[in-house]
Amino acid sequence: MPDATDRPATVAALAAELAALGVTDGSILLVHASLRSTGLDADTLRTALLTAVGDTGTLVVPAFTEDNSDTSSAHLARIRGKTRREAAAFRERMPAFDAATTPSTGMGRLAESVRTHPGAVRSTHPQTSFAAVGRRAKELLAVHPLHSHLGEDSPLGALAAAGAHVLMINVGFGVCTAFHLAEYRVGAPTRSYRCVLKGPDGIARWVEYEDVTLDDSDFESVGASFPWGMEQKGQLGGTSARLFPIKDAVDHAESWMTEKRR
C-alpha cells in the first residue's frame, strides 16, 4: 500500500499548510515556484493559493519573456556560433510579444497555470510582465512602462506599496524578483534593451529603451543575510516554502547593496 506521503497533495491540504505558513485571507502574494521533482500539480497548487488568499486576495506570478529580445543573454547564447547571415535570419523569425498569447519562458508550470487561468490579467511589458488573478489584479498590473522593468512605477513597485508578500516554493533567493526593486533605489547603472512586440494594429515592431542593468548574481547573499524574524519558513506539499513581506525584503536589499556592491 502506498505511503501517505506518496499521495498527491489536495487543495484543502495545501491551503491548510499555506495558512500555517502565514498566508491570510486578503493576502497579496507574488509567488516563485519550481515544481520539478516535487510531485505538486500546478493547477492544484494555483487553486490552493487562490483558496488561501480568499475572494479579497490576489495571486501574482512573474510571466517574463526572453525570446523576443536580441539583447538578452538567452538570445546571445542561441546565436553563438552562427554566421552573421544566420543570426540575422534567426532574428527575423523571432516571435513578437503579445500580452494575450505569448507564453512566459523559464518561469515554471505554476506561472503558466496562473497566466492562462480564466480572468487572469497580465501587464504589458514585453520582457518582464506579471500575471495575476484576484481582487486587485487589474489595479496592481495596470501600469508597466517600457523603461521600468522592475522599478517603482512597475507592478513590482505597486506590490511593495500594497503590502504584498513573496512566497517562494522550492526555489532559492537567486530568483527573488523583489530584490531588483532595490537596484533602482540604489541607482544601479543602466543599459540599452531591445525587443520586438506586436502593436495594437497587429504589426510587429522593434523597440529600444534604456533601463537599469538587472543583476541577480548576489541575490543568494542578500537573502542569506535576512535579519531574524523577517521570513516565515515551512513545508508545502512536502517541499520547502518561505514567506516574507516585499517591502521589508527590498529595504534590506537596498541597505545590503549600498554597503556591499561596488
Short mmCIF file of N, CA and C in Angstrom, two decimals, residues 33-194:
data_model
loop_
_atom_site.label_atom_id
_atom_site.label_comp_id
_atom_site.label_asym_id
_atom_site.label_seq_id
_atom_site.Cartn_x
_atom_site.Cartn_y
_atom_site.Cartn_z
N ALA A 33 7.94 29.63 -7.91
CA ALA A 33 7.86 28.20 -7.61
C ALA A 33 8.55 27.37 -8.67
N SER A 34 9.23 26.33 -8.22
CA SER A 34 9.76 25.30 -9.09
C SER A 34 9.12 23.99 -8.66
N LEU A 35 8.29 23.43 -9.51
CA LEU A 35 7.57 22.20 -9.13
C LEU A 35 8.29 20.94 -9.56
N ARG A 36 9.42 21.10 -10.19
CA ARG A 36 10.19 19.94 -10.64
C ARG A 36 10.56 19.06 -9.45
N SER A 37 10.30 17.79 -9.58
CA SER A 37 10.64 16.78 -8.56
C SER A 37 9.86 16.93 -7.26
N THR A 38 8.82 17.77 -7.25
CA THR A 38 8.04 17.93 -6.02
C THR A 38 6.78 17.06 -6.00
N GLY A 39 6.31 16.65 -7.17
CA GLY A 39 5.06 15.92 -7.24
C GLY A 39 3.84 16.81 -7.18
N LEU A 40 4.04 18.13 -7.05
CA LEU A 40 2.92 19.06 -6.97
C LEU A 40 2.37 19.35 -8.36
N ASP A 41 1.06 19.38 -8.45
CA ASP A 41 0.38 19.70 -9.69
C ASP A 41 0.15 21.21 -9.75
N ALA A 42 0.49 21.83 -10.87
CA ALA A 42 0.42 23.29 -10.97
C ALA A 42 -0.99 23.83 -10.77
N ASP A 43 -1.98 23.20 -11.40
CA ASP A 43 -3.35 23.70 -11.26
C ASP A 43 -3.89 23.51 -9.85
N THR A 44 -3.52 22.40 -9.23
CA THR A 44 -3.95 22.17 -7.85
C THR A 44 -3.33 23.20 -6.91
N LEU A 45 -2.05 23.49 -7.11
CA LEU A 45 -1.38 24.49 -6.29
C LEU A 45 -1.98 25.87 -6.52
N ARG A 46 -2.26 26.21 -7.77
CA ARG A 46 -2.89 27.50 -8.07
C ARG A 46 -4.23 27.63 -7.34
N THR A 47 -5.03 26.58 -7.39
CA THR A 47 -6.33 26.62 -6.71
C THR A 47 -6.16 26.76 -5.21
N ALA A 48 -5.16 26.07 -4.65
CA ALA A 48 -4.90 26.16 -3.21
C ALA A 48 -4.46 27.58 -2.83
N LEU A 49 -3.64 28.19 -3.65
CA LEU A 49 -3.19 29.56 -3.39
C LEU A 49 -4.36 30.53 -3.43
N LEU A 50 -5.23 30.38 -4.42
CA LEU A 50 -6.40 31.25 -4.51
C LEU A 50 -7.35 31.00 -3.35
N THR A 51 -7.44 29.77 -2.90
CA THR A 51 -8.27 29.45 -1.73
C THR A 51 -7.70 30.12 -0.49
N ALA A 52 -6.38 30.08 -0.35
CA ALA A 52 -5.73 30.63 0.84
C ALA A 52 -5.86 32.15 0.92
N VAL A 53 -5.77 32.85 -0.22
CA VAL A 53 -5.88 34.32 -0.19
C VAL A 53 -7.32 34.79 -0.17
N GLY A 54 -8.25 33.91 -0.54
CA GLY A 54 -9.66 34.23 -0.45
C GLY A 54 -10.15 35.17 -1.55
N ASP A 55 -11.43 35.50 -1.47
CA ASP A 55 -12.05 36.32 -2.50
C ASP A 55 -11.49 37.73 -2.57
N THR A 56 -10.92 38.22 -1.48
CA THR A 56 -10.38 39.58 -1.48
C THR A 56 -8.87 39.62 -1.71
N GLY A 57 -8.26 38.47 -1.87
CA GLY A 57 -6.82 38.40 -2.08
C GLY A 57 -6.44 38.39 -3.55
N THR A 58 -5.14 38.39 -3.82
CA THR A 58 -4.64 38.42 -5.20
C THR A 58 -3.38 37.57 -5.31
N LEU A 59 -3.34 36.76 -6.34
CA LEU A 59 -2.19 35.90 -6.64
C LEU A 59 -1.47 36.45 -7.86
N VAL A 60 -0.16 36.69 -7.72
CA VAL A 60 0.65 37.28 -8.79
C VAL A 60 1.85 36.37 -9.06
N VAL A 61 2.22 36.25 -10.32
CA VAL A 61 3.42 35.49 -10.71
C VAL A 61 4.19 36.27 -11.77
N PRO A 62 5.51 36.09 -11.84
CA PRO A 62 6.25 36.67 -12.97
C PRO A 62 5.92 35.89 -14.23
N ALA A 63 5.72 36.61 -15.33
CA ALA A 63 5.42 35.97 -16.62
C ALA A 63 6.42 36.47 -17.66
N PHE A 64 7.68 36.46 -17.27
CA PHE A 64 8.73 37.06 -18.07
C PHE A 64 8.93 36.34 -19.41
N THR A 65 9.48 37.08 -20.37
CA THR A 65 9.74 36.54 -21.70
C THR A 65 11.12 37.01 -22.17
N GLU A 66 11.90 36.10 -22.75
CA GLU A 66 13.22 36.43 -23.28
C GLU A 66 13.33 36.23 -24.78
N ASP A 67 12.43 35.43 -25.32
CA ASP A 67 12.58 35.02 -26.72
C ASP A 67 12.35 36.14 -27.72
N ASN A 68 11.83 37.29 -27.26
CA ASN A 68 11.55 38.39 -28.19
C ASN A 68 12.62 39.48 -28.13
N SER A 69 13.73 39.22 -27.47
CA SER A 69 14.77 40.23 -27.32
C SER A 69 16.07 39.75 -27.96
N ASP A 70 16.75 40.66 -28.66
CA ASP A 70 18.06 40.31 -29.22
C ASP A 70 19.20 40.88 -28.38
N THR A 71 18.87 41.41 -27.18
CA THR A 71 19.89 41.89 -26.27
C THR A 71 19.96 41.04 -25.00
N SER A 72 19.14 40.00 -24.91
CA SER A 72 19.14 39.15 -23.72
C SER A 72 20.26 38.12 -23.78
N SER A 73 20.67 37.66 -22.61
CA SER A 73 21.71 36.63 -22.57
C SER A 73 21.23 35.34 -23.22
N ALA A 74 19.93 35.07 -23.12
CA ALA A 74 19.37 33.87 -23.75
C ALA A 74 19.52 33.95 -25.26
N HIS A 75 19.26 35.10 -25.84
CA HIS A 75 19.38 35.25 -27.29
C HIS A 75 20.83 35.12 -27.72
N LEU A 76 21.73 35.77 -27.00
CA LEU A 76 23.14 35.72 -27.37
C LEU A 76 23.67 34.29 -27.32
N ALA A 77 23.16 33.50 -26.37
CA ALA A 77 23.56 32.10 -26.29
C ALA A 77 23.04 31.31 -27.50
N ARG A 78 21.83 31.66 -27.96
CA ARG A 78 21.23 30.93 -29.08
C ARG A 78 21.95 31.19 -30.40
N ILE A 79 22.49 32.40 -30.57
CA ILE A 79 23.12 32.71 -31.85
C ILE A 79 24.63 32.49 -31.83
N ARG A 80 25.14 32.06 -30.67
CA ARG A 80 26.58 31.81 -30.58
C ARG A 80 26.99 30.74 -31.62
N GLY A 81 27.98 31.04 -32.40
CA GLY A 81 28.45 30.10 -33.41
C GLY A 81 27.79 30.28 -34.77
N LYS A 82 26.73 31.09 -34.85
CA LYS A 82 26.07 31.31 -36.13
C LYS A 82 26.82 32.38 -36.93
N THR A 83 26.72 32.32 -38.24
CA THR A 83 27.27 33.38 -39.08
C THR A 83 26.39 34.61 -38.96
N ARG A 84 26.89 35.73 -39.46
CA ARG A 84 26.10 36.97 -39.40
C ARG A 84 24.78 36.81 -40.14
N ARG A 85 24.82 36.14 -41.27
CA ARG A 85 23.60 35.92 -42.05
C ARG A 85 22.63 35.00 -41.29
N GLU A 86 23.15 33.95 -40.69
CA GLU A 86 22.29 33.04 -39.93
C GLU A 86 21.67 33.74 -38.72
N ALA A 87 22.47 34.58 -38.06
CA ALA A 87 21.95 35.32 -36.90
C ALA A 87 20.86 36.29 -37.32
N ALA A 88 21.05 36.94 -38.46
CA ALA A 88 20.04 37.88 -38.95
C ALA A 88 18.75 37.16 -39.31
N ALA A 89 18.87 35.98 -39.92
CA ALA A 89 17.68 35.20 -40.27
C ALA A 89 16.96 34.73 -39.02
N PHE A 90 17.73 34.34 -38.02
CA PHE A 90 17.14 33.92 -36.74
C PHE A 90 16.36 35.08 -36.12
N ARG A 91 16.95 36.28 -36.17
CA ARG A 91 16.30 37.47 -35.60
C ARG A 91 14.99 37.75 -36.31
N GLU A 92 14.97 37.58 -37.63
CA GLU A 92 13.75 37.84 -38.39
C GLU A 92 12.61 36.90 -37.98
N ARG A 93 12.94 35.72 -37.52
CA ARG A 93 11.92 34.73 -37.15
C ARG A 93 11.46 34.86 -35.70
N MET A 94 12.09 35.73 -34.93
CA MET A 94 11.76 35.82 -33.51
C MET A 94 10.32 36.29 -33.32
N PRO A 95 9.58 35.63 -32.43
CA PRO A 95 8.17 35.99 -32.25
C PRO A 95 8.00 37.31 -31.51
N ALA A 96 7.07 38.12 -31.98
CA ALA A 96 6.77 39.39 -31.31
C ALA A 96 5.95 39.14 -30.06
N PHE A 97 6.22 39.91 -29.02
CA PHE A 97 5.49 39.76 -27.76
C PHE A 97 4.04 40.21 -27.92
N ASP A 98 3.13 39.35 -27.47
CA ASP A 98 1.71 39.66 -27.42
C ASP A 98 1.23 39.28 -26.02
N ALA A 99 0.83 40.27 -25.23
CA ALA A 99 0.47 40.03 -23.84
C ALA A 99 -0.64 38.98 -23.70
N ALA A 100 -1.49 38.88 -24.71
CA ALA A 100 -2.62 37.96 -24.62
C ALA A 100 -2.24 36.51 -24.88
N THR A 101 -1.16 36.28 -25.63
CA THR A 101 -0.88 34.91 -26.07
C THR A 101 0.54 34.41 -25.81
N THR A 102 1.51 35.30 -25.66
CA THR A 102 2.90 34.85 -25.56
C THR A 102 3.15 34.11 -24.24
N PRO A 103 3.60 32.87 -24.28
CA PRO A 103 3.89 32.14 -23.03
C PRO A 103 5.08 32.76 -22.30
N SER A 104 5.09 32.63 -21.00
CA SER A 104 6.28 33.02 -20.24
C SER A 104 7.35 31.97 -20.47
N THR A 105 8.61 32.35 -20.31
CA THR A 105 9.71 31.41 -20.55
C THR A 105 10.56 31.27 -19.29
N GLY A 106 10.75 30.04 -18.86
CA GLY A 106 11.60 29.78 -17.71
C GLY A 106 10.99 30.13 -16.37
N MET A 107 9.71 30.44 -16.33
CA MET A 107 9.06 30.82 -15.07
C MET A 107 8.38 29.64 -14.38
N GLY A 108 8.27 28.52 -15.06
CA GLY A 108 7.72 27.33 -14.43
C GLY A 108 6.24 27.10 -14.71
N ARG A 109 5.80 25.90 -14.32
CA ARG A 109 4.43 25.48 -14.62
C ARG A 109 3.37 26.26 -13.84
N LEU A 110 3.68 26.66 -12.61
CA LEU A 110 2.69 27.42 -11.85
C LEU A 110 2.44 28.78 -12.52
N ALA A 111 3.49 29.44 -12.96
CA ALA A 111 3.33 30.74 -13.61
C ALA A 111 2.43 30.63 -14.84
N GLU A 112 2.63 29.59 -15.64
CA GLU A 112 1.79 29.41 -16.82
C GLU A 112 0.36 29.05 -16.43
N SER A 113 0.20 28.31 -15.34
CA SER A 113 -1.14 27.97 -14.87
C SER A 113 -1.91 29.22 -14.47
N VAL A 114 -1.23 30.15 -13.82
CA VAL A 114 -1.87 31.41 -13.43
C VAL A 114 -2.12 32.28 -14.65
N ARG A 115 -1.12 32.40 -15.53
CA ARG A 115 -1.27 33.25 -16.71
C ARG A 115 -2.45 32.84 -17.57
N THR A 116 -2.70 31.54 -17.69
CA THR A 116 -3.76 31.03 -18.57
C THR A 116 -5.07 30.78 -17.85
N HIS A 117 -5.13 31.12 -16.56
CA HIS A 117 -6.37 30.92 -15.80
C HIS A 117 -7.44 31.89 -16.29
N PRO A 118 -8.70 31.45 -16.41
CA PRO A 118 -9.77 32.36 -16.85
C PRO A 118 -9.83 33.61 -15.97
N GLY A 119 -9.88 34.76 -16.59
CA GLY A 119 -9.95 36.01 -15.85
C GLY A 119 -8.61 36.57 -15.44
N ALA A 120 -7.51 35.90 -15.78
CA ALA A 120 -6.19 36.39 -15.40
C ALA A 120 -5.87 37.69 -16.14
N VAL A 121 -5.11 38.54 -15.47
CA VAL A 121 -4.66 39.82 -16.03
C VAL A 121 -3.15 39.74 -16.23
N ARG A 122 -2.66 40.41 -17.26
CA ARG A 122 -1.21 40.43 -17.49
C ARG A 122 -0.76 41.85 -17.79
N SER A 123 0.37 42.26 -17.21
CA SER A 123 0.91 43.58 -17.52
C SER A 123 1.52 43.55 -18.93
N THR A 124 1.78 44.71 -19.46
CA THR A 124 2.10 44.80 -20.89
C THR A 124 3.58 44.88 -21.23
N HIS A 125 4.46 44.81 -20.24
CA HIS A 125 5.88 44.92 -20.58
C HIS A 125 6.32 43.71 -21.40
N PRO A 126 7.00 43.94 -22.53
CA PRO A 126 7.34 42.83 -23.43
C PRO A 126 8.42 41.89 -22.91
N GLN A 127 9.07 42.23 -21.79
CA GLN A 127 10.09 41.33 -21.27
C GLN A 127 9.84 40.89 -19.82
N THR A 128 9.31 41.78 -18.99
CA THR A 128 9.15 41.45 -17.57
C THR A 128 7.71 41.64 -17.11
N SER A 129 6.78 41.06 -17.85
CA SER A 129 5.37 41.17 -17.47
C SER A 129 5.07 40.31 -16.24
N PHE A 130 3.96 40.64 -15.59
CA PHE A 130 3.43 39.85 -14.49
C PHE A 130 2.01 39.42 -14.85
N ALA A 131 1.59 38.27 -14.31
CA ALA A 131 0.21 37.81 -14.47
C ALA A 131 -0.41 37.69 -13.09
N ALA A 132 -1.71 37.95 -13.00
CA ALA A 132 -2.36 37.94 -11.70
C ALA A 132 -3.82 37.54 -11.80
N VAL A 133 -4.31 36.96 -10.72
CA VAL A 133 -5.72 36.60 -10.58
C VAL A 133 -6.17 37.09 -9.20
N GLY A 134 -7.31 37.74 -9.14
CA GLY A 134 -7.82 38.14 -7.83
C GLY A 134 -8.37 39.56 -7.81
N ARG A 135 -8.78 39.98 -6.61
CA ARG A 135 -9.48 41.24 -6.43
C ARG A 135 -8.71 42.45 -6.97
N ARG A 136 -7.40 42.52 -6.74
CA ARG A 136 -6.63 43.71 -7.10
C ARG A 136 -5.72 43.49 -8.31
N ALA A 137 -6.00 42.45 -9.08
CA ALA A 137 -5.13 42.11 -10.20
C ALA A 137 -5.01 43.25 -11.20
N LYS A 138 -6.12 43.79 -11.66
CA LYS A 138 -6.09 44.87 -12.65
C LYS A 138 -5.39 46.11 -12.11
N GLU A 139 -5.69 46.45 -10.87
CA GLU A 139 -5.10 47.64 -10.26
C GLU A 139 -3.58 47.53 -10.17
N LEU A 140 -3.09 46.39 -9.69
CA LEU A 140 -1.66 46.24 -9.45
C LEU A 140 -0.85 46.11 -10.73
N LEU A 141 -1.46 45.62 -11.79
CA LEU A 141 -0.75 45.39 -13.05
C LEU A 141 -1.08 46.42 -14.12
N ALA A 142 -1.80 47.46 -13.75
CA ALA A 142 -2.29 48.43 -14.75
C ALA A 142 -1.18 49.23 -15.40
N VAL A 143 -0.12 49.54 -14.66
CA VAL A 143 0.95 50.40 -15.18
C VAL A 143 2.25 49.62 -15.25
N HIS A 144 2.83 49.58 -16.45
CA HIS A 144 4.13 48.91 -16.62
C HIS A 144 4.86 49.51 -17.81
N PRO A 145 5.45 50.69 -17.62
CA PRO A 145 6.10 51.38 -18.74
C PRO A 145 7.32 50.62 -19.26
N LEU A 146 7.62 50.85 -20.51
CA LEU A 146 8.71 50.15 -21.17
C LEU A 146 10.04 50.37 -20.46
N HIS A 147 10.26 51.58 -19.94
CA HIS A 147 11.56 51.93 -19.35
C HIS A 147 11.69 51.47 -17.90
N SER A 148 10.74 50.72 -17.40
CA SER A 148 10.79 50.29 -15.99
C SER A 148 10.46 48.81 -15.87
N HIS A 149 11.46 47.97 -16.13
CA HIS A 149 11.25 46.53 -15.96
C HIS A 149 10.65 46.22 -14.60
N LEU A 150 11.35 46.68 -13.54
CA LEU A 150 11.00 46.28 -12.18
C LEU A 150 11.21 47.43 -11.20
N GLY A 151 10.89 48.64 -11.65
CA GLY A 151 11.09 49.82 -10.83
C GLY A 151 9.87 50.21 -10.02
N GLU A 152 9.92 51.40 -9.45
CA GLU A 152 8.84 51.87 -8.59
C GLU A 152 7.52 51.99 -9.35
N ASP A 153 7.58 52.35 -10.64
CA ASP A 153 6.36 52.52 -11.42
C ASP A 153 5.98 51.27 -12.21
N SER A 154 6.51 50.12 -11.79
CA SER A 154 6.14 48.83 -12.37
C SER A 154 5.20 48.10 -11.42
N PRO A 155 4.63 46.97 -11.83
CA PRO A 155 3.83 46.18 -10.89
C PRO A 155 4.58 45.78 -9.64
N LEU A 156 5.90 45.59 -9.74
CA LEU A 156 6.67 45.24 -8.55
C LEU A 156 6.62 46.38 -7.53
N GLY A 157 6.77 47.62 -8.01
CA GLY A 157 6.65 48.76 -7.11
C GLY A 157 5.27 48.85 -6.51
N ALA A 158 4.24 48.56 -7.32
CA ALA A 158 2.86 48.59 -6.82
C ALA A 158 2.64 47.50 -5.76
N LEU A 159 3.24 46.34 -5.95
CA LEU A 159 3.11 45.26 -4.97
C LEU A 159 3.75 45.64 -3.64
N ALA A 160 4.93 46.26 -3.71
CA ALA A 160 5.60 46.69 -2.49
C ALA A 160 4.76 47.71 -1.74
N ALA A 161 4.19 48.67 -2.47
CA ALA A 161 3.37 49.71 -1.85
C ALA A 161 2.07 49.15 -1.27
N ALA A 162 1.59 48.05 -1.84
CA ALA A 162 0.32 47.46 -1.41
C ALA A 162 0.48 46.51 -0.23
N GLY A 163 1.71 46.30 0.25
CA GLY A 163 1.91 45.39 1.37
C GLY A 163 1.90 43.93 1.00
N ALA A 164 2.30 43.62 -0.24
CA ALA A 164 2.31 42.23 -0.70
C ALA A 164 3.45 41.44 -0.07
N HIS A 165 3.34 40.13 -0.15
CA HIS A 165 4.37 39.21 0.34
C HIS A 165 4.92 38.38 -0.83
N VAL A 166 6.15 37.96 -0.69
CA VAL A 166 6.75 36.99 -1.60
C VAL A 166 6.59 35.60 -0.99
N LEU A 167 6.14 34.66 -1.79
CA LEU A 167 6.10 33.25 -1.39
C LEU A 167 7.01 32.48 -2.33
N MET A 168 8.05 31.84 -1.76
CA MET A 168 9.00 31.08 -2.56
C MET A 168 8.82 29.60 -2.25
N ILE A 169 8.58 28.82 -3.31
CA ILE A 169 8.31 27.39 -3.17
C ILE A 169 9.38 26.60 -3.91
N ASN A 170 10.23 25.90 -3.15
CA ASN A 170 11.26 25.04 -3.74
C ASN A 170 12.23 25.81 -4.63
N VAL A 171 12.49 27.07 -4.29
CA VAL A 171 13.47 27.87 -5.02
C VAL A 171 14.31 28.66 -4.03
N GLY A 172 15.47 29.12 -4.49
CA GLY A 172 16.35 29.92 -3.66
C GLY A 172 16.19 31.41 -3.93
N PHE A 173 16.94 32.22 -3.19
CA PHE A 173 16.84 33.66 -3.32
C PHE A 173 17.37 34.18 -4.66
N GLY A 174 18.08 33.34 -5.39
CA GLY A 174 18.61 33.77 -6.68
C GLY A 174 17.53 34.19 -7.66
N VAL A 175 16.29 33.73 -7.45
CA VAL A 175 15.19 34.09 -8.35
C VAL A 175 14.24 35.09 -7.72
N CYS A 176 14.65 35.71 -6.62
CA CYS A 176 13.75 36.63 -5.91
C CYS A 176 13.66 37.96 -6.66
N THR A 177 12.64 38.10 -7.47
CA THR A 177 12.45 39.29 -8.29
C THR A 177 12.40 40.57 -7.46
N ALA A 178 11.85 40.49 -6.25
CA ALA A 178 11.67 41.69 -5.42
C ALA A 178 12.97 42.45 -5.21
N PHE A 179 14.09 41.74 -5.12
CA PHE A 179 15.37 42.41 -4.87
C PHE A 179 15.74 43.39 -6.00
N HIS A 180 15.22 43.16 -7.20
CA HIS A 180 15.55 44.06 -8.30
C HIS A 180 15.06 45.48 -8.04
N LEU A 181 13.98 45.62 -7.29
CA LEU A 181 13.48 46.96 -6.99
C LEU A 181 14.53 47.77 -6.23
N ALA A 182 15.32 47.10 -5.41
CA ALA A 182 16.39 47.78 -4.68
C ALA A 182 17.45 48.32 -5.63
N GLU A 183 17.65 47.67 -6.76
CA GLU A 183 18.65 48.15 -7.72
C GLU A 183 18.27 49.52 -8.27
N TYR A 184 16.99 49.76 -8.43
CA TYR A 184 16.53 51.08 -8.88
C TYR A 184 16.76 52.11 -7.78
N ARG A 185 16.57 51.71 -6.55
CA ARG A 185 16.70 52.65 -5.43
C ARG A 185 18.14 53.05 -5.17
N VAL A 186 19.08 52.16 -5.47
CA VAL A 186 20.48 52.50 -5.21
C VAL A 186 21.15 53.12 -6.43
N GLY A 187 20.39 53.34 -7.50
CA GLY A 187 20.95 53.98 -8.69
C GLY A 187 21.88 53.09 -9.47
N ALA A 188 21.48 51.85 -9.68
CA ALA A 188 22.30 50.92 -10.46
C ALA A 188 22.50 51.45 -11.87
N PRO A 189 23.60 51.08 -12.53
CA PRO A 189 23.85 51.55 -13.89
C PRO A 189 22.78 51.08 -14.85
N THR A 190 22.65 51.79 -15.95
CA THR A 190 21.64 51.44 -16.95
C THR A 190 22.30 50.92 -18.22
N ARG A 191 21.50 50.33 -19.08
CA ARG A 191 21.98 49.87 -20.37
C ARG A 191 20.82 49.90 -21.36
N SER A 192 21.11 49.60 -22.61
CA SER A 192 20.10 49.59 -23.65
C SER A 192 19.51 48.19 -23.80
N TYR A 193 18.20 48.13 -23.96
CA TYR A 193 17.48 46.88 -24.22
C TYR A 193 16.75 47.02 -25.55
N ARG A 194 16.53 45.90 -26.21
CA ARG A 194 15.82 45.92 -27.48
C ARG A 194 14.97 44.66 -27.60
#
